[in-house]
mmCIF file of C-alpha atoms in Angstrom:
data_model
loop_
_atom_site.group_PDB
_atom_site.id
_atom_site.type_symbol
_atom_site.label_atom_id
_atom_site.label_comp_id
_atom_site.label_asym_id
_atom_site.label_seq_id
_atom_site.Cartn_x
_atom_site.Cartn_y
_atom_site.Cartn_z
ATOM 1 C CA MET A 1 0.000 0.000 0.000
ATOM 2 C CA SER A 2 1.323 3.380 -0.980
ATOM 3 C CA LEU A 3 0.764 6.194 1.468
ATOM 4 C CA THR A 4 1.376 8.875 -1.112
ATOM 5 C CA THR A 5 -0.568 9.601 -4.268
ATOM 6 C CA GLY A 6 2.581 10.466 -6.216
ATOM 7 C CA ALA A 7 2.979 13.307 -8.663
ATOM 8 C CA SER A 8 -0.260 14.603 -10.091
ATOM 9 C CA PRO A 9 -0.903 13.722 -13.768
ATOM 10 C CA VAL A 10 -2.597 17.105 -14.069
ATOM 11 C CA ARG A 11 -0.583 20.306 -14.404
ATOM 12 C CA ASN A 12 -2.056 23.666 -13.534
ATOM 13 C CA ASP A 13 -1.575 27.420 -13.740
ATOM 14 C CA VAL A 14 -2.839 28.234 -10.264
ATOM 15 C CA ARG A 15 0.430 29.758 -9.059
ATOM 16 C CA GLU A 16 0.764 32.047 -12.100
ATOM 17 C CA ARG A 17 -2.834 33.222 -11.795
ATOM 18 C CA ARG A 18 -2.567 33.744 -8.035
ATOM 19 C CA VAL A 19 0.629 35.773 -8.357
ATOM 20 C CA ALA A 20 -0.930 37.808 -11.164
ATOM 21 C CA LYS A 21 -3.752 38.726 -8.779
ATOM 22 C CA GLY A 22 -1.246 39.713 -6.105
ATOM 23 C CA LEU A 23 -2.510 37.105 -3.647
ATOM 24 C CA SER A 24 -0.537 35.001 -1.193
ATOM 25 C CA GLN A 25 -1.171 31.265 -0.832
ATOM 26 C CA ALA A 26 -2.848 32.020 2.492
ATOM 27 C CA ASP A 27 -5.166 34.561 0.829
ATOM 28 C CA LEU A 28 -6.215 32.091 -1.843
ATOM 29 C CA ALA A 29 -6.623 29.326 0.738
ATOM 30 C CA GLN A 30 -8.941 31.552 2.750
ATOM 31 C CA ARG A 31 -11.044 32.398 -0.311
ATOM 32 C CA LEU A 32 -11.322 28.707 -1.242
ATOM 33 C CA ASP A 33 -11.888 27.526 2.348
ATOM 34 C CA VAL A 34 -8.922 25.138 2.268
ATOM 35 C CA SER A 35 -5.552 25.125 4.014
ATOM 36 C CA ARG A 36 -2.492 26.977 2.731
ATOM 37 C CA GLN A 37 -0.766 23.583 2.521
ATOM 38 C CA THR A 38 -3.428 22.425 0.077
ATOM 39 C CA VAL A 39 -2.955 25.463 -2.159
ATOM 40 C CA ASN A 40 0.801 24.834 -2.102
ATOM 41 C CA SER A 41 0.315 21.138 -2.951
ATOM 42 C CA ILE A 42 -1.964 22.014 -5.866
ATOM 43 C CA GLU A 43 0.460 24.617 -7.196
ATOM 44 C CA THR A 44 3.381 22.207 -7.048
ATOM 45 C CA ASP A 45 1.362 19.419 -8.745
ATOM 46 C CA ARG A 46 1.553 17.187 -5.684
ATOM 47 C CA TYR A 47 -2.211 17.126 -5.250
ATOM 48 C CA THR A 48 -5.014 16.998 -7.789
ATOM 49 C CA PRO A 49 -8.072 18.769 -6.392
ATOM 50 C CA SER A 50 -11.530 17.253 -6.529
ATOM 51 C CA LEU A 51 -13.865 18.429 -9.266
ATOM 52 C CA PRO A 52 -15.814 20.743 -6.906
ATOM 53 C CA LEU A 53 -12.592 22.381 -5.709
ATOM 54 C CA ALA A 54 -11.244 22.632 -9.260
ATOM 55 C CA ILE A 55 -14.481 24.351 -10.288
ATOM 56 C CA ALA A 56 -14.241 26.671 -7.271
ATOM 57 C CA ILE A 57 -10.672 27.578 -8.273
ATOM 58 C CA ALA A 58 -11.723 28.186 -11.879
ATOM 59 C CA ARG A 59 -14.660 30.344 -10.794
ATOM 60 C CA PHE A 60 -12.428 32.320 -8.466
ATOM 61 C CA PHE A 61 -10.130 33.159 -11.365
ATOM 62 C CA GLY A 62 -13.104 33.825 -13.635
ATOM 63 C CA THR A 63 -12.378 31.090 -16.109
ATOM 64 C CA CYS A 64 -13.165 27.428 -16.797
ATOM 65 C CA VAL A 65 -11.440 24.351 -15.363
ATOM 66 C CA GLU A 66 -9.723 23.401 -18.637
ATOM 67 C CA GLU A 67 -8.031 26.803 -18.798
ATOM 68 C CA ILE A 68 -6.316 26.181 -15.460
ATOM 69 C CA PHE A 69 -5.841 22.414 -15.280
ATOM 70 C CA HIS A 70 -4.066 20.541 -18.074
ATOM 71 C CA ALA A 71 -4.050 16.742 -18.167
ATOM 72 C CA ASP A 72 -0.854 15.026 -19.300
ATOM 73 C CA HIS A 73 -1.674 12.521 -22.024
ATOM 74 C CA ASN A 74 1.791 11.005 -22.467
ATOM 75 C CA MET B 1 -24.558 23.906 2.241
ATOM 76 C CA GLN B 2 -22.778 23.987 5.581
ATOM 77 C CA THR B 3 -23.629 26.789 7.928
ATOM 78 C CA THR B 4 -20.972 28.605 9.889
ATOM 79 C CA THR B 5 -22.514 27.380 13.126
ATOM 80 C CA LYS B 6 -22.328 23.740 12.050
ATOM 81 C CA THR B 7 -18.746 24.147 10.872
ATOM 82 C CA SER B 8 -17.670 25.909 14.021
ATOM 83 C CA ARG B 9 -19.009 23.043 16.119
ATOM 84 C CA LYS B 10 -17.682 20.229 13.970
ATOM 85 C CA TYR B 11 -14.110 20.568 15.246
ATOM 86 C CA LEU B 12 -15.326 19.811 18.762
ATOM 87 C CA ALA B 13 -16.475 16.282 17.853
ATOM 88 C CA THR B 14 -13.128 14.537 18.448
ATOM 89 C CA PRO B 15 -12.275 16.370 21.707
ATOM 90 C CA ILE B 16 -15.801 15.699 23.014
ATOM 91 C CA PHE B 17 -15.544 12.031 22.029
ATOM 92 C CA ALA B 18 -12.128 11.742 23.711
ATOM 93 C CA THR B 19 -13.465 13.364 26.873
ATOM 94 C CA ALA B 20 -16.524 11.086 26.817
ATOM 95 C CA MET B 21 -14.197 8.084 26.544
ATOM 96 C CA GLY B 22 -12.341 9.454 29.555
ATOM 97 C CA VAL B 23 -15.609 9.391 31.497
ATOM 98 C CA VAL B 24 -16.246 5.820 30.303
ATOM 99 C CA TYR B 25 -12.744 4.782 31.471
ATOM 100 C CA LEU B 26 -13.349 6.481 34.816
ATOM 101 C CA VAL B 27 -16.643 4.651 35.339
ATOM 102 C CA ALA B 28 -15.276 1.301 34.111
ATOM 103 C CA LEU B 29 -12.177 1.471 36.310
ATOM 104 C CA SER B 30 -14.250 2.626 39.293
ATOM 105 C CA ILE B 31 -16.519 -0.400 38.827
ATOM 106 C CA ALA B 32 -13.360 -2.533 38.633
ATOM 107 C CA GLY B 33 -12.307 -1.110 42.003
ATOM 108 C CA ASP B 34 -9.500 1.108 40.771
ATOM 109 C CA PRO B 35 -10.906 4.683 40.837
ATOM 110 C CA VAL B 36 -7.446 6.267 41.119
ATOM 111 C CA TYR B 37 -6.392 4.761 37.813
ATOM 112 C CA GLY B 38 -9.809 5.794 36.479
ATOM 113 C CA VAL B 39 -9.199 9.416 37.418
ATOM 114 C CA PHE B 40 -5.734 9.202 35.836
ATOM 115 C CA ALA B 41 -7.232 7.840 32.603
ATOM 116 C CA PHE B 42 -9.878 10.573 32.623
ATOM 117 C CA VAL B 43 -7.274 13.308 33.149
ATOM 118 C CA VAL B 44 -5.160 11.895 30.299
ATOM 119 C CA MET B 45 -8.150 11.980 27.927
ATOM 120 C CA VAL B 46 -9.128 15.511 28.969
ATOM 121 C CA ALA B 47 -5.511 16.617 28.503
ATOM 122 C CA PHE B 48 -5.500 14.979 25.063
ATOM 123 C CA SER B 49 -8.694 16.870 24.147
ATOM 124 C CA GLY B 50 -7.195 20.131 25.360
ATOM 125 C CA ALA B 51 -3.966 19.476 23.451
ATOM 126 C CA LEU B 52 -5.972 18.897 20.272
ATOM 127 C CA LEU B 53 -7.828 22.190 20.684
ATOM 128 C CA LEU B 54 -4.592 24.065 21.366
ATOM 129 C CA ALA B 55 -2.785 22.405 18.452
ATOM 130 C CA ARG B 56 -5.695 23.344 16.179
ATOM 131 C CA ARG B 57 -4.749 26.998 16.590
ATOM 132 C CA ARG B 58 -1.152 26.417 15.544
ATOM 133 C CA SER B 59 -1.342 23.596 13.017
ATOM 134 C CA GLU B 60 -3.258 23.614 9.734
ATOM 135 C CA THR B 61 -3.065 19.835 9.694
ATOM 136 C CA VAL B 62 -4.653 19.404 13.124
ATOM 137 C CA LYS B 63 -7.236 22.046 12.226
ATOM 138 C CA GLY B 64 -8.056 20.177 9.014
ATOM 139 C CA LEU B 65 -8.247 16.829 10.792
ATOM 140 C CA LEU B 66 -10.688 18.254 13.338
ATOM 141 C CA ASP B 67 -13.006 20.392 11.217
ATOM 142 C CA ARG B 68 -12.752 18.277 8.036
ATOM 143 C CA ARG B 69 -13.188 21.245 5.741
ATOM 144 C CA ASP B 70 -10.005 20.646 3.760
ATOM 145 C CA GLU B 71 -10.431 17.838 1.222
ATOM 146 C CA ARG B 72 -6.692 17.108 0.976
ATOM 147 C CA ILE B 73 -6.274 16.694 4.735
ATOM 148 C CA SER B 74 -9.435 14.553 4.824
ATOM 149 C CA SER B 75 -7.885 12.391 2.104
ATOM 150 C CA ILE B 76 -4.654 12.153 4.117
ATOM 151 C CA ASP B 77 -6.721 11.167 7.159
ATOM 152 C CA LEU B 78 -8.458 8.423 5.149
ATOM 153 C CA ARG B 79 -5.182 6.969 3.823
ATOM 154 C CA ALA B 80 -3.513 7.179 7.234
ATOM 155 C CA THR B 81 -6.506 5.398 8.761
ATOM 156 C CA ALA B 82 -6.258 2.645 6.128
ATOM 157 C CA PHE B 83 -2.541 2.278 6.847
ATOM 158 C CA SER B 84 -3.214 2.119 10.568
ATOM 159 C CA ALA B 85 -5.876 -0.552 9.941
ATOM 160 C CA LEU B 86 -3.334 -2.595 7.977
ATOM 161 C CA ALA B 87 -0.903 -2.397 10.900
ATOM 162 C CA ILE B 88 -3.634 -3.580 13.288
ATOM 163 C CA ILE B 89 -4.583 -6.436 10.929
ATOM 164 C CA ALA B 90 -0.933 -7.525 10.742
ATOM 165 C CA VAL B 91 -0.653 -7.575 14.543
ATOM 166 C CA LEU B 92 -3.982 -9.396 14.783
ATOM 167 C CA MET B 93 -2.885 -12.112 12.353
ATOM 168 C CA VAL B 94 0.451 -12.630 14.102
ATOM 169 C CA ALA B 95 -1.233 -12.789 17.514
ATOM 170 C CA PHE B 96 -3.831 -15.255 16.184
ATOM 171 C CA VAL B 97 -1.191 -17.532 14.652
ATOM 172 C CA VAL B 98 0.914 -17.446 17.825
ATOM 173 C CA GLN B 99 -2.137 -18.382 19.900
ATOM 174 C CA ILE B 100 -3.184 -21.335 17.746
ATOM 175 C CA ALA B 101 0.453 -22.490 17.545
ATOM 176 C CA ARG B 102 0.354 -22.661 21.350
ATOM 177 C CA GLY B 103 -2.704 -24.877 21.159
ATOM 178 C CA GLN B 104 -5.120 -22.122 22.215
ATOM 179 C CA SER B 105 -8.372 -21.153 20.533
ATOM 180 C CA GLY B 106 -7.231 -17.893 18.977
ATOM 181 C CA TRP B 107 -9.814 -15.939 20.971
ATOM 182 C CA PRO B 108 -10.308 -12.949 20.993
ATOM 183 C CA TYR B 109 -8.188 -12.319 17.897
ATOM 184 C CA SER B 110 -10.363 -14.577 15.749
ATOM 185 C CA MET B 111 -13.501 -12.658 16.743
ATOM 186 C CA ILE B 112 -11.867 -9.267 16.146
ATOM 187 C CA GLY B 113 -10.687 -10.491 12.732
ATOM 188 C CA PHE B 114 -14.191 -11.786 11.974
ATOM 189 C CA VAL B 115 -15.758 -8.421 12.851
ATOM 190 C CA GLY B 116 -13.148 -6.623 10.751
ATOM 191 C CA GLY B 117 -13.700 -8.884 7.740
ATOM 192 C CA VAL B 118 -17.498 -8.708 7.904
ATOM 193 C CA SER B 119 -17.517 -4.941 8.361
ATOM 194 C CA TYR B 120 -15.157 -4.560 5.384
ATOM 195 C CA VAL B 121 -17.404 -6.640 3.113
ATOM 196 C CA ALA B 122 -20.491 -4.794 4.371
ATOM 197 C CA ALA B 123 -18.821 -1.447 3.705
ATOM 198 C CA VAL B 124 -17.804 -2.479 0.175
ATOM 199 C CA ILE B 125 -21.367 -3.633 -0.581
ATOM 200 C CA TYR B 126 -22.889 -0.468 0.875
ATOM 201 C CA LEU B 127 -20.503 1.839 -0.950
ATOM 202 C CA ARG B 128 -20.917 -0.156 -4.183
ATOM 203 C CA ILE B 129 -24.700 0.215 -4.051
ATOM 204 C CA ARG B 130 -24.499 3.851 -3.024
ATOM 205 C CA GLY B 131 -22.272 4.500 -6.018
#
């Protein structure tokens, strides 16, 4: 049994969009009602958010999920 | 949708449960004729509850484990629980084998294993039906 989920197969632009808005990880975490650790894990592709959270992130940045999250099809 | 009131109370569930278990230990040990040890067990559980509430203010992880609002920490909790269950199963199997190798019945390990196996199958069936 593996305790870790490994690297996420989905890349994302959350960090770029957050920085562009001038927000800290803590600010974004507060807006999304998650921990700062979770925002950091998403930004570094160590955690793939659930669909509801991905939608919440997309809505926060005023775009759609596919514009932020990019699946690797290698 | 969760209300703020519900969310603000949710984090108290584990400390309240731990304190309630402390009361149960106190009563059980008092019935067994060892109230001093009962009080000690109760104090330990109350201290554990207090430590959880204090740690919640300083640690995002503890906060997430208690209020369950963060999906990633809830997922970590689920995987850690599964890992812990595997450790318990391993100990259970070893203890059972040692007992039967000594010519004993395997009780209570066999019964605990039976309950674990049945509850696992029941959970799989329930979750499979629920989708």
